[in-house]
Tab-separated table of C-alpha atoms in Angstrom:
chain	number	residue	atom	x	y	z
A	12	MET	CA	0.000	0.000	0.000
A	13	SER	CA	0.985	3.636	-0.252
A	14	ALA	CA	0.231	6.461	2.153
A	15	ARG	CA	-1.123	9.632	0.662
A	16	PRO	CA	1.210	12.637	0.785
A	17	SER	CA	0.224	16.240	1.330
A	18	THR	CA	0.340	17.961	-2.051
A	19	PRO	CA	-1.782	20.627	-3.753
A	20	ALA	CA	-1.608	18.715	-7.041
A	21	LEU	CA	-3.979	15.956	-5.900
A	22	SER	CA	-7.124	17.655	-7.202
A	23	CYS	CA	-5.705	18.943	-10.495
A	24	HIS	CA	-6.538	17.333	-13.837
A	25	ARG	CA	-4.758	19.979	-15.913
A	26	LEU	CA	-2.519	17.335	-17.487
A	27	SER	CA	-2.680	13.580	-17.119
A	28	VAL	CA	-1.333	10.437	-18.754
A	29	ALA	CA	-4.016	8.060	-19.996
A	30	PRO	CA	-4.526	4.567	-18.593
A	31	MET	CA	-3.035	2.171	-21.158
A	32	MET	CA	-3.160	-1.598	-20.936
A	33	ASP	CA	0.282	-3.243	-20.754
A	34	TRP	CA	1.921	0.174	-20.508
A	35	THR	CA	0.994	2.274	-17.484
A	36	ASP	CA	1.925	-0.228	-14.793
A	37	ARG	CA	3.580	0.868	-11.559
A	38	ASN	CA	7.092	0.726	-13.055
A	39	ASP	CA	6.134	3.032	-15.902
A	40	ARG	CA	4.357	5.403	-13.532
A	41	PHE	CA	7.396	5.640	-11.251
A	42	PHE	CA	9.499	6.527	-14.289
A	43	LEU	CA	7.010	9.139	-15.526
A	44	ARG	CA	6.882	10.744	-12.091
A	45	LEU	CA	10.617	11.434	-12.355
A	46	LEU	CA	9.801	13.601	-15.376
A	47	SER	CA	6.851	15.525	-13.943
A	48	LYS	CA	5.817	16.064	-10.327
A	49	HIS	CA	2.302	17.263	-11.095
A	50	THR	CA	0.998	15.336	-14.112
A	51	ARG	CA	-1.757	12.993	-12.928
A	52	LEU	CA	-1.050	9.322	-13.585
A	53	TYR	CA	-3.561	6.522	-14.108
A	54	THR	CA	-3.233	2.801	-13.621
A	55	GLU	CA	-4.010	0.321	-16.325
A	56	MET	CA	-7.668	-0.631	-16.212
A	57	VAL	CA	-8.224	-3.137	-13.394
A	58	THR	CA	-11.429	-5.175	-13.427
A	59	VAL	CA	-13.571	-5.536	-10.338
A	60	GLY	CA	-13.121	-9.305	-10.544
A	61	ALA	CA	-9.346	-8.996	-10.399
A	62	ILE	CA	-9.595	-6.939	-7.225
A	63	LEU	CA	-12.332	-8.878	-5.471
A	64	HIS	CA	-11.149	-12.369	-6.380
A	65	GLY	CA	-7.504	-11.975	-7.400
A	66	ASP	CA	-4.188	-10.880	-5.928
A	67	LYS	CA	-4.998	-7.405	-4.603
A	68	ALA	CA	-1.382	-6.442	-4.010
A	69	ARG	CA	-0.396	-7.408	-7.542
A	70	HIS	CA	-3.122	-5.241	-9.052
A	71	LEU	CA	-3.164	-2.327	-6.612
A	72	ASP	CA	0.276	-1.796	-5.065
A	73	PHE	CA	2.101	1.345	-6.103
A	74	SER	CA	4.958	3.497	-4.877
A	75	ARG	CA	4.450	6.539	-2.699
A	76	GLU	CA	6.283	8.633	-5.276
A	77	GLU	CA	3.547	8.054	-7.870
A	78	HIS	CA	1.046	10.463	-6.286
A	79	PRO	CA	-1.162	11.926	-7.636
A	80	VAL	CA	-2.298	8.572	-9.014
A	81	ALA	CA	-5.759	7.334	-9.968
A	82	LEU	CA	-7.108	3.800	-10.186
A	83	GLN	CA	-9.140	3.016	-13.290
A	84	LEU	CA	-11.809	0.376	-12.735
A	85	GLY	CA	-13.608	-1.805	-15.253
A	86	GLY	CA	-17.008	-3.067	-14.182
A	87	SER	CA	-20.745	-2.510	-14.333
A	88	ASP	CA	-22.081	-3.964	-11.097
A	89	PRO	CA	-22.755	-1.115	-8.642
A	90	ALA	CA	-22.200	-3.216	-5.522
A	91	GLN	CA	-18.912	-4.661	-6.781
A	92	LEU	CA	-17.678	-1.242	-7.864
A	93	ALA	CA	-18.582	0.185	-4.467
A	94	GLU	CA	-16.548	-2.491	-2.721
A	95	CYS	CA	-13.603	-1.833	-5.030
A	96	VAL	CA	-13.560	1.893	-4.345
A	97	ARG	CA	-13.554	1.175	-0.597
A	98	ILE	CA	-10.471	-0.938	-1.176
A	99	ALA	CA	-8.930	1.753	-3.408
A	100	GLU	CA	-9.350	4.333	-0.673
A	101	GLN	CA	-7.715	2.027	1.864
A	102	TRP	CA	-4.861	1.472	-0.601
A	103	GLY	CA	-4.206	5.226	-0.786
A	104	TYR	CA	-5.306	6.189	-4.305
A	105	ASP	CA	-6.213	9.803	-5.048
A	106	GLU	CA	-9.099	9.134	-7.452
A	107	VAL	CA	-11.155	6.284	-8.871
A	108	ASN	CA	-12.054	6.398	-12.553
A	109	LEU	CA	-14.735	4.305	-14.245
A	110	ASN	CA	-13.854	3.001	-17.712
A	111	VAL	CA	-16.658	3.693	-20.193
A	112	GLY	CA	-14.377	3.891	-23.206
A	113	CYS	CA	-12.554	0.626	-23.902
A	114	PRO	CA	-14.065	-1.183	-26.947
A	115	SER	CA	-12.194	-4.497	-26.783
A	116	ASP	CA	-14.081	-7.789	-27.118
A	117	ARG	CA	-12.872	-8.928	-23.692
A	118	VAL	CA	-14.299	-5.819	-22.065
A	119	GLN	CA	-17.572	-6.074	-23.973
A	120	ASN	CA	-17.950	-9.692	-22.887
A	121	GLY	CA	-17.677	-8.465	-19.309
A	122	MET	CA	-20.394	-5.906	-19.996
A	123	PHE	CA	-18.313	-2.841	-19.234
A	124	GLY	CA	-16.165	-0.300	-21.054
A	125	ALA	CA	-17.484	1.542	-24.120
A	126	CYS	CA	-20.636	-0.547	-24.406
A	127	LEU	CA	-21.875	1.259	-21.274
A	128	MET	CA	-22.334	4.384	-23.392
A	129	ALA	CA	-25.655	2.792	-24.361
A	130	LYS	CA	-26.660	2.462	-20.694
A	131	PRO	CA	-26.354	5.893	-19.039
A	132	ASP	CA	-28.817	4.916	-16.293
A	133	LEU	CA	-26.634	1.946	-15.320
A	134	VAL	CA	-23.514	4.126	-15.338
A	135	ALA	CA	-25.350	6.582	-13.101
A	136	ARG	CA	-26.213	3.806	-10.642
A	137	CYS	CA	-22.574	2.692	-10.667
A	138	VAL	CA	-21.347	6.215	-9.975
A	139	GLU	CA	-23.899	6.710	-7.218
A	140	ALA	CA	-22.826	3.488	-5.509
A	141	MET	CA	-19.139	4.336	-5.888
A	142	ARG	CA	-19.561	7.826	-4.486
A	143	GLY	CA	-21.529	6.459	-1.558
A	144	ALA	CA	-18.641	4.157	-0.668
A	145	THR	CA	-15.712	6.606	-0.669
A	146	ARG	CA	-14.538	10.138	-0.037
A	147	LEU	CA	-12.327	9.918	-3.115
A	148	PRO	CA	-13.275	11.724	-6.338
A	149	VAL	CA	-15.130	9.386	-8.706
A	150	THR	CA	-14.597	10.272	-12.372
A	151	VAL	CA	-15.704	8.786	-15.692
A	152	LYS	CA	-13.669	8.326	-18.879
A	153	HIS	CA	-15.851	7.789	-21.925
A	154	ARG	CA	-16.224	8.096	-25.695
A	155	LEU	CA	-18.415	10.424	-27.730
A	156	GLY	CA	-20.672	7.500	-28.543
A	157	ILE	CA	-20.724	3.998	-29.986
A	158	ASP	CA	-21.766	2.595	-33.355
A	159	ASP	CA	-24.984	4.340	-34.419
A	160	LEU	CA	-25.482	5.907	-30.992
A	161	ASP	CA	-23.216	8.805	-31.805
A	162	SER	CA	-25.241	12.026	-31.864
A	163	TYR	CA	-24.309	15.043	-29.772
A	164	GLU	CA	-27.777	14.888	-28.209
A	165	LEU	CA	-27.114	11.354	-26.917
A	166	LEU	CA	-23.730	12.462	-25.604
A	167	THR	CA	-25.310	15.280	-23.607
A	168	GLN	CA	-27.962	12.881	-22.335
A	169	PHE	CA	-25.212	10.560	-21.095
A	170	VAL	CA	-23.332	13.355	-19.333
A	171	ARG	CA	-26.503	14.856	-17.855
A	172	THR	CA	-27.628	11.478	-16.501
A	173	VAL	CA	-24.255	10.526	-15.014
A	174	SER	CA	-23.568	13.977	-13.573
A	175	GLY	CA	-26.976	13.768	-11.917
A	176	ALA	CA	-25.601	10.833	-9.920
A	177	GLY	CA	-22.813	13.016	-8.577
A	178	CYS	CA	-19.975	12.705	-11.072
A	179	ASP	CA	-18.476	16.129	-11.740
A	180	THR	CA	-15.399	15.146	-13.785
A	181	PHE	CA	-15.616	13.673	-17.286
A	182	ILE	CA	-12.576	12.663	-19.343
A	183	VAL	CA	-13.768	12.559	-22.917
A	184	HIS	CA	-12.009	10.585	-25.635
A	185	ALA	CA	-12.997	12.725	-28.613
A	186	ARG	CA	-13.863	9.791	-30.863
A	187	LYS	CA	-16.762	7.406	-30.999
A	188	ALA	CA	-16.057	3.682	-30.757
A	189	PHE	CA	-17.094	0.856	-33.057
A	190	LEU	CA	-17.897	-2.203	-30.971
A	191	GLN	CA	-17.611	-4.539	-33.962
A	192	GLY	CA	-15.250	-4.510	-36.926
A	193	LEU	CA	-12.380	-2.483	-35.461
A	194	SER	CA	-9.597	-3.523	-33.109
A	195	PRO	CA	-8.841	-1.386	-30.039
A	196	LYS	CA	-5.862	0.022	-31.949
A	197	GLU	CA	-8.056	0.940	-34.931
A	198	ASN	CA	-10.625	2.457	-32.575
A	199	ARG	CA	-7.919	4.892	-31.474
A	200	GLU	CA	-7.172	5.937	-35.045
A	201	VAL	CA	-10.042	5.320	-37.494
A	202	PRO	CA	-13.020	7.182	-35.979
A	203	PRO	CA	-12.498	10.912	-36.620
A	204	LEU	CA	-11.585	13.241	-33.787
A	205	ARG	CA	-14.346	15.681	-32.891
A	206	TYR	CA	-12.758	18.174	-30.541
A	207	GLU	CA	-15.603	20.579	-31.257
A	208	TRP	CA	-18.041	18.223	-29.515
A	209	VAL	CA	-15.949	18.216	-26.344
A	210	ARG	CA	-15.613	21.988	-26.484
A	211	GLN	CA	-19.369	22.342	-26.846
A	212	LEU	CA	-19.854	19.910	-23.986
A	213	LYS	CA	-17.805	22.183	-21.715
A	214	ALA	CA	-19.848	25.180	-22.878
A	215	ASP	CA	-23.118	23.362	-22.196
A	216	PHE	CA	-21.977	22.037	-18.794
A	217	PRO	CA	-19.734	24.834	-17.454
A	218	HIS	CA	-20.097	23.584	-13.859
A	219	LEU	CA	-18.464	20.242	-14.740
A	220	THR	CA	-14.771	19.460	-15.081
A	221	VAL	CA	-14.224	18.362	-18.686
A	222	SER	CA	-10.876	16.933	-19.792
A	223	LEU	CA	-9.998	16.208	-23.413
A	224	ASN	CA	-8.382	12.955	-24.514
A	225	GLY	CA	-7.442	11.729	-27.987
A	226	GLY	CA	-4.801	12.640	-30.543
A	227	VAL	CA	-2.889	15.191	-28.453
A	228	LYS	CA	0.792	14.895	-29.328
A	229	SER	CA	2.519	17.855	-27.683
A	230	LEU	CA	2.386	20.222	-24.731
A	231	ALA	CA	1.808	23.045	-27.209
A	232	GLU	CA	-1.395	21.328	-28.350
A	233	ALA	CA	-2.338	20.734	-24.718
A	234	ARG	CA	-1.898	24.435	-23.902
A	235	ALA	CA	-4.121	25.384	-26.820
A	236	HIS	CA	-6.876	23.042	-25.645
A	237	LEU	CA	-6.525	24.333	-22.077
A	238	GLU	CA	-7.803	27.675	-23.308
A	239	TRP	CA	-11.253	26.083	-23.041
A	240	ALA	CA	-10.869	22.623	-21.468
A	241	ASP	CA	-10.268	21.988	-17.768
A	242	GLY	CA	-7.704	19.333	-18.524
A	243	VAL	CA	-5.908	17.378	-21.224
A	244	MET	CA	-5.048	13.686	-21.109
A	245	ILE	CA	-2.190	12.453	-23.305
A	246	GLY	CA	-1.843	8.775	-24.162
A	247	ARG	CA	0.527	7.073	-26.603
A	248	GLU	CA	2.714	10.120	-27.193
A	249	ALA	CA	3.557	10.352	-23.493
A	250	TYR	CA	4.638	6.712	-23.602
A	251	GLN	CA	6.553	6.733	-26.877
A	252	ASN	CA	8.133	10.143	-26.231
A	253	PRO	CA	8.102	10.419	-22.424
A	254	TYR	CA	10.650	13.221	-22.172
A	255	MET	CA	7.958	15.606	-23.394
A	256	LEU	CA	6.664	15.499	-19.802
A	257	ALA	CA	9.892	17.052	-18.508
A	258	LEU	CA	8.518	20.441	-19.542
A	259	ALA	CA	5.021	19.900	-18.169
A	260	ASP	CA	5.657	21.294	-14.700
A	261	THR	CA	7.131	24.564	-15.947
A	262	GLN	CA	4.847	25.064	-18.939
A	263	LEU	CA	1.538	23.942	-17.453
A	264	PHE	CA	1.853	23.990	-13.666
A	265	GLY	CA	3.879	27.135	-13.033
A	266	GLU	CA	6.998	25.479	-11.612
A	267	THR	CA	10.196	27.511	-11.727
A	268	THR	CA	12.730	24.747	-11.093
A	269	ARG	CA	14.841	23.483	-13.987
A	270	PRO	CA	13.451	20.387	-15.730
A	271	PRO	CA	15.550	17.237	-15.253
A	272	THR	CA	18.009	16.165	-17.913
A	273	ARG	CA	17.704	12.694	-19.387
A	274	ARG	CA	20.838	11.599	-17.518
A	275	GLU	CA	19.348	12.818	-14.224
A	276	VAL	CA	16.182	10.851	-14.899
A	277	VAL	CA	18.110	7.631	-15.516
A	278	LEU	CA	20.296	8.134	-12.435
A	279	ALA	CA	17.201	8.762	-10.305
A	280	LEU	CA	15.716	5.540	-11.649
A	281	GLU	CA	18.713	3.398	-10.680
A	282	PRO	CA	17.864	2.929	-6.955
A	283	TYR	CA	14.328	1.889	-7.881
A	284	ILE	CA	15.665	-0.649	-10.386
A	285	ALA	CA	18.201	-1.919	-7.865
A	286	SER	CA	15.409	-2.618	-5.374
A	287	LEU	CA	13.497	-4.611	-8.010
A	288	LEU	CA	16.579	-6.624	-8.904
A	289	GLU	CA	17.131	-7.439	-5.239
A	290	ARG	CA	13.640	-8.954	-5.196
A	291	GLY	CA	14.468	-11.148	-8.202
A	292	GLU	CA	12.648	-9.090	-10.854
A	293	PHE	CA	13.941	-8.845	-14.415
A	294	LEU	CA	15.551	-5.590	-15.497
A	295	SER	CA	13.187	-5.473	-18.484
A	296	ARG	CA	10.221	-4.903	-16.154
A	297	VAL	CA	11.398	-1.288	-16.066
A	298	THR	CA	13.522	-0.834	-19.161
A	299	ARG	CA	10.709	-1.758	-21.552
A	300	HIS	CA	9.051	1.498	-20.470
A	301	ILE	CA	12.031	3.762	-21.060
A	302	LEU	CA	12.952	2.822	-24.622
A	303	GLY	CA	11.549	6.130	-25.880
A	304	LEU	CA	13.460	8.389	-23.480
A	305	PHE	CA	15.823	9.503	-26.261
A	306	ALA	CA	13.281	9.423	-29.083
A	307	GLY	CA	14.413	11.597	-31.979
A	308	GLN	CA	17.858	12.176	-30.450
A	309	PRO	CA	21.339	11.039	-31.559
A	310	GLY	CA	22.100	7.706	-29.934
A	311	ALA	CA	18.456	6.689	-29.541
A	312	ARG	CA	18.841	3.591	-31.699
A	313	GLY	CA	21.843	2.343	-29.714
A	314	TRP	CA	20.032	3.006	-26.432
A	315	ARG	CA	17.057	0.926	-27.569
A	316	ARG	CA	19.203	-1.828	-29.024
A	317	VAL	CA	21.204	-2.425	-25.830
A	318	LEU	CA	18.107	-2.436	-23.634
A	319	SER	CA	16.034	-4.585	-25.996
A	320	GLU	CA	18.749	-7.188	-26.538
A	321	ARG	CA	20.173	-7.484	-23.034
A	322	ALA	CA	17.624	-6.424	-20.411
A	323	THR	CA	15.596	-9.648	-20.677
A	324	ARG	CA	18.578	-11.902	-20.022
A	325	PRO	CA	18.785	-13.657	-16.645
A	326	GLY	CA	21.121	-11.755	-14.342
A	327	ALA	CA	20.957	-8.510	-16.324
A	328	GLY	CA	21.697	-5.621	-13.979
A	329	LEU	CA	22.426	-1.930	-13.857
A	330	GLU	CA	25.482	-2.403	-16.054
A	331	VAL	CA	23.092	-2.895	-18.992
A	332	LEU	CA	21.448	0.444	-18.261
A	333	ARG	CA	24.837	2.135	-18.057
A	334	ASP	CA	26.018	0.518	-21.287
A	335	ALA	CA	22.848	1.787	-22.967
A	336	LEU	CA	23.569	5.292	-21.699
A	337	ALA	CA	27.050	5.062	-23.188
A	338	GLN	CA	25.445	4.895	-26.641
A	339	VAL	CA	24.140	8.446	-26.266
A	340	PRO	CA	26.310	11.564	-26.769
A	341	GLU	CA	27.141	13.497	-23.596
A	342	ARG	CA	25.482	16.670	-24.858
A	343	VAL	CA	22.180	14.813	-25.300
A	344	LEU	CA	22.420	13.275	-21.834
A	345	ASP	CA	22.962	16.616	-20.124
A	346	GLU	CA	20.900	18.960	-22.270
A	347	PRO	CA	17.906	20.197	-20.236
A	348	ALA	CA	14.496	20.470	-21.816
A	349	THR	CA	13.952	24.105	-22.770
A	350	GLY	CA	11.516	23.962	-25.677
A	351	PRO	CA	9.508	21.578	-27.850
A	352	VAL	CA	10.729	18.006	-27.464
A	353	SER	CA	11.259	15.964	-30.618
A	354	VAL	CA	8.411	13.648	-31.541
A	355	ALA	CA	8.663	9.922	-31.022
A	356	GLU	CA	9.451	7.381	-33.709
A	357	PRO	CA	6.423	5.061	-33.453
A	358	ALA	CA	7.389	2.991	-36.481
A	359	VAL	CA	10.748	2.195	-34.859
A	360	LEU	CA	9.377	1.694	-31.371
A	361	ALA	CA	6.804	-0.755	-32.694
A	362	GLN	CA	9.651	-3.032	-33.735
A	363	ASP	CA	10.859	-3.418	-30.124
A	364	THR	CA	9.162	-6.601	-28.948
A	365	SER	CA	9.648	-5.636	-25.289
A	366	LEU	CA	6.898	-3.046	-25.725
A	367	GLY	CA	4.237	-5.765	-25.745
A	368	THR	CA	1.331	-6.229	-28.113
A	369	PRO	CA	-0.168	-2.895	-29.223
A	370	GLU	CA	-3.574	-4.390	-29.951
A	371	ARG	CA	-4.113	-5.042	-26.255
A	372	ARG	CA	-3.695	-1.411	-25.240
A	373	ALA	CA	-7.069	0.225	-24.719
C-alpha cells in the first residue's frame, strides 16, 4: 500500500497520462513521475473481478512517489464497484475512474467499457454506488458515442444522466467507438476526432470538469486546448516520447525549477531498479518502459538496441542500463528540456518486442 502525501496537485486534472493496458503499470508510472511532479497518472484498467477475487497487491500496489495517481476500474455492477472503491481508498489512491471507453471484445464480454455508453442509467447507478462508498473523487472516462449511438444529443444525455448521480469530472475521448469490426488500436485511429463536440460539452456544462483525450501529441497542443478545457489527457505520445513530460511542470503547472536532464532521470531511476533486482525481478520490467526516453535524439537507436537485446537476459543488472547510456552523446544526456521536445518514432518503437502487443492497449 501507499500512504497519501500532502500535495496541492492531488485535485488537479490539468494534465494527465491516460490509462493504457500493458503500458501504465507501476514501473512506468514511477518513471514518468521522475519527469513531472504534477501530471496525474492513471493505472491500467483493473477489473472488479481482479480486485475482489484476485491478488490485490499485484493489481493495486504502487509506490508513494507516484502520487497523484488514480485507479481506473472496469465493471458494471454497482455493488462490486462500491466495494472496489472502498479498497482503493484504503490502498491510498487519489481518485477512482470508471472506464466507459474501452471497446475491446474482452471488455464487452464483461459488460463494461465503451458498451456502457448505451446504458447511461446503469452508469449513473454505478457512480452513485461508488460515491456512496468513498470520499475519493469518482470520475468517468468515456467516448463520444458507440456505433450508431453517436449524436451530440445522446452524448449530452449521457453526461446529464451521469452527472446527476454526482460525477463532476468527465474525461472525454474525442472519438466514438465501433464495438464490432475495429480492433482497439483501430478504434484509437479510425473514428475521426471531434474536438468541437468536447468543447461544446464544456460550454453546455460549465459547472463540470471536462478533460480532453485523444490525438494530443505535444504540450503546445495541450496548452491550446486548455484555453477552453479543464484538462488534457495524453496517451501514446507520453509513452513513446516520455521526455515531453519534462517540460510539463514549468509550462503547465507554473513550476520555476529546472526540468531534469535525461541523464538525471536515468540516475534517479537506478535505486528503484536496484530494489526490483534485489527482489528477483527482471531488469526489463522497467527498461521496456524507457525505450523512448531519447526518441528523436542522436544515440536513440543504440540506447534501444542495448536495452532490448540485453535487459531480458537472466542476471541482467544496472550495467546494462549504463552501457545503454554510453550509446548516447554526452550533450544529449545533459541537455535540459527548454523547448519543444522531438516527436517519437512510433514505427521504430513498434519493432521493439519488449513493448508488448499494441492491440491489447485500450
